[in-house]
């Protein structure tokens, strides 16, 4: 089994990763300290090379299997990391208990986040290979990277060393994660509150180049109630197709976030925005809202896909280094759903 994991991972690296260890070179255990709002966290590349050398291979194997069975799972695992990284501490994975309400039932997450079983399987394998070594937060970060790679995007070295939180905040999840009807001002505020720029916001929104969304999340588009998007800038043919898809009044019906290449990580998400075919209001306002800066970034990504892919990698690294709300306190959970 160990040789299978290593062979699978090395093949993936040689084919996909434009990073140091793709050519077989040793990855240095380089420490990077990030300080935001007085909280310092230390992350490093290649953290588990000695303590759990098969860690990334095990994670990749499970992600590859899950995505091959359900291509949508790539977007789901990426989204798990996004919603966790308004803290990056695996708080989103904690189950509710009689005395505790976690983040899974928060508005942005309820009946929306998925892929928890994939994380459970990865954690069980890692606990067998190297007990209490790899954090659930690091699993989410690595699985997100692997999901992008398996969908055709660029790979990157993941900074590791995150700790798993001892609690979670449903209120924080409700307040900090932007909703699907957010306007530019709300999006910018949510991201800047975390130390992410307007550029990061537009870049990370490109994660919507893969995945699906329920009719309930874009119902305001169907009802011509588009915050920050004028009727003259709407693609009527596209809206009519959505109205037909959701006509059964079933809010759980799914639509592709990118109707051109829904399972491929590319720049077509931004091409759609310039055509008035952003599925969510919070997508479409990037191109047709009241901020020329966001539209300029969208246009740049349409003109040069490689710029988007490189910027996305860099913004993911920046987001992944955000400090948890509780500072450096944390643990390595044995089961990602409960604290030890």
Tab-separated table of C-alpha atoms in Angstrom, residues 219-334:
chain	number	residue	atom	x	y	z
A	219	UNK	CA	-32.911	33.115	-7.168
A	220	UNK	CA	-32.397	36.898	-7.135
A	221	UNK	CA	-30.879	36.615	-10.625
A	222	UNK	CA	-34.021	34.825	-11.787
A	223	UNK	CA	-36.268	37.499	-10.285
A	224	UNK	CA	-34.322	40.416	-11.801
A	225	UNK	CA	-33.317	41.509	-8.316
A	226	UNK	CA	-29.627	41.915	-9.046
A	227	UNK	CA	-27.706	44.010	-6.557
A	228	UNK	CA	-25.227	46.102	-8.479
A	229	UNK	CA	-26.074	44.553	-11.880
A	230	UNK	CA	-28.247	46.596	-14.235
A	231	UNK	CA	-30.820	44.964	-16.507
A	232	UNK	CA	-28.954	46.230	-19.570
A	233	UNK	CA	-25.893	44.225	-18.505
A	234	UNK	CA	-27.737	40.937	-18.051
A	235	UNK	CA	-27.583	38.106	-20.586
A	236	UNK	CA	-31.276	37.459	-21.167
A	237	UNK	CA	-30.772	34.142	-22.959
A	238	UNK	CA	-28.691	32.899	-20.065
A	239	UNK	CA	-31.268	34.047	-17.512
A	240	UNK	CA	-34.062	32.387	-19.448
A	241	UNK	CA	-32.156	29.107	-19.448
A	242	UNK	CA	-31.750	29.375	-15.680
A	243	UNK	CA	-35.430	30.186	-15.228
A	244	UNK	CA	-36.299	27.084	-17.224
A	245	UNK	CA	-33.898	24.949	-15.182
A	246	UNK	CA	-35.378	26.178	-11.903
A	247	UNK	CA	-38.992	26.354	-13.110
A	248	UNK	CA	-40.063	23.310	-11.097
A	249	UNK	CA	-39.745	25.518	-8.007
A	250	UNK	CA	-37.146	23.136	-6.621
A	251	UNK	CA	-34.472	25.147	-4.863
A	252	UNK	CA	-32.145	22.139	-4.725
A	253	UNK	CA	-31.727	21.890	-8.521
A	254	UNK	CA	-28.086	22.440	-9.475
A	255	UNK	CA	-26.587	24.670	-12.150
A	256	UNK	CA	-22.975	24.869	-13.278
A	257	UNK	CA	-21.076	27.876	-11.964
A	258	UNK	CA	-19.192	27.861	-15.284
A	259	UNK	CA	-21.426	26.676	-18.104
A	260	UNK	CA	-18.559	26.501	-20.610
A	261	UNK	CA	-16.063	24.154	-18.910
A	262	UNK	CA	-17.731	23.202	-15.593
A	263	UNK	CA	-15.167	20.587	-14.529
A	264	UNK	CA	-11.997	22.285	-15.803
A	265	UNK	CA	-9.982	24.783	-13.800
A	266	UNK	CA	-9.441	27.576	-16.326
A	267	UNK	CA	-10.284	31.239	-16.984
A	268	UNK	CA	-13.702	30.664	-18.574
A	269	UNK	CA	-15.376	31.833	-15.384
A	270	UNK	CA	-14.146	35.336	-16.232
A	271	UNK	CA	-15.117	34.990	-19.899
A	272	UNK	CA	-18.634	34.229	-18.675
A	273	UNK	CA	-18.695	37.368	-16.535
A	274	UNK	CA	-17.943	39.622	-19.509
A	275	UNK	CA	-20.816	37.910	-21.341
A	276	UNK	CA	-23.250	38.553	-18.474
A	277	UNK	CA	-23.310	34.852	-17.613
A	278	UNK	CA	-22.111	34.898	-14.009
A	279	UNK	CA	-24.360	32.521	-12.095
A	280	UNK	CA	-24.323	34.305	-8.734
A	281	UNK	CA	-24.846	38.008	-8.186
A	282	UNK	CA	-21.543	38.054	-6.292
A	283	UNK	CA	-19.875	36.702	-9.437
A	284	UNK	CA	-21.464	38.996	-11.988
A	285	UNK	CA	-20.807	42.210	-10.064
A	286	UNK	CA	-17.072	41.684	-10.545
A	287	UNK	CA	-17.513	42.565	-14.220
A	288	UNK	CA	-20.651	44.659	-14.356
A	289	UNK	CA	-20.753	46.248	-10.914
A	290	UNK	CA	-19.695	49.752	-9.972
A	291	UNK	CA	-15.958	49.119	-9.525
A	292	UNK	CA	-13.708	49.606	-12.542
A	293	UNK	CA	-10.821	47.939	-10.703
A	294	UNK	CA	-12.549	44.562	-10.476
A	295	UNK	CA	-13.602	44.714	-14.124
A	296	UNK	CA	-10.019	45.476	-15.158
A	297	UNK	CA	-8.773	42.387	-13.303
A	298	UNK	CA	-11.494	40.274	-14.925
A	299	UNK	CA	-10.455	41.568	-18.358
A	300	UNK	CA	-6.795	40.782	-17.641
A	301	UNK	CA	-7.672	37.195	-16.766
A	302	UNK	CA	-9.720	36.837	-19.936
A	303	UNK	CA	-6.828	38.165	-22.011
A	304	UNK	CA	-4.171	35.972	-20.377
A	305	UNK	CA	-5.267	32.723	-18.671
A	306	UNK	CA	-1.748	32.074	-17.373
A	307	UNK	CA	-1.886	35.256	-15.299
A	308	UNK	CA	-5.040	34.031	-13.579
A	309	UNK	CA	-3.574	30.598	-12.820
A	310	UNK	CA	-0.414	32.113	-11.354
A	311	UNK	CA	-2.328	34.723	-9.347
A	312	UNK	CA	-4.706	32.066	-8.036
A	313	UNK	CA	-1.789	29.999	-6.761
A	314	UNK	CA	-0.336	33.035	-4.969
A	315	UNK	CA	-3.669	34.093	-3.463
A	316	UNK	CA	-4.291	30.545	-2.231
A	317	UNK	CA	-0.939	30.595	-0.456
A	318	UNK	CA	-1.806	33.974	1.069
A	319	UNK	CA	-5.251	32.810	2.197
A	320	UNK	CA	-3.813	29.572	3.559
A	321	UNK	CA	-1.467	31.494	5.838
A	322	UNK	CA	-4.223	33.486	7.543
A	323	UNK	CA	-4.008	33.115	11.336
A	324	UNK	CA	-6.867	31.414	13.192
A	325	UNK	CA	-9.176	33.658	15.249
A	326	UNK	CA	-7.977	32.064	18.473
A	327	UNK	CA	-4.299	32.643	17.750
A	328	UNK	CA	-1.823	29.805	18.024
A	329	UNK	CA	-3.852	27.605	20.404
A	330	UNK	CA	-4.911	24.305	18.894
A	331	UNK	CA	-4.255	20.607	18.570
A	332	UNK	CA	-3.867	17.764	16.083
A	333	UNK	CA	-7.276	16.101	16.127
A	334	UNK	CA	-7.514	12.317	15.920
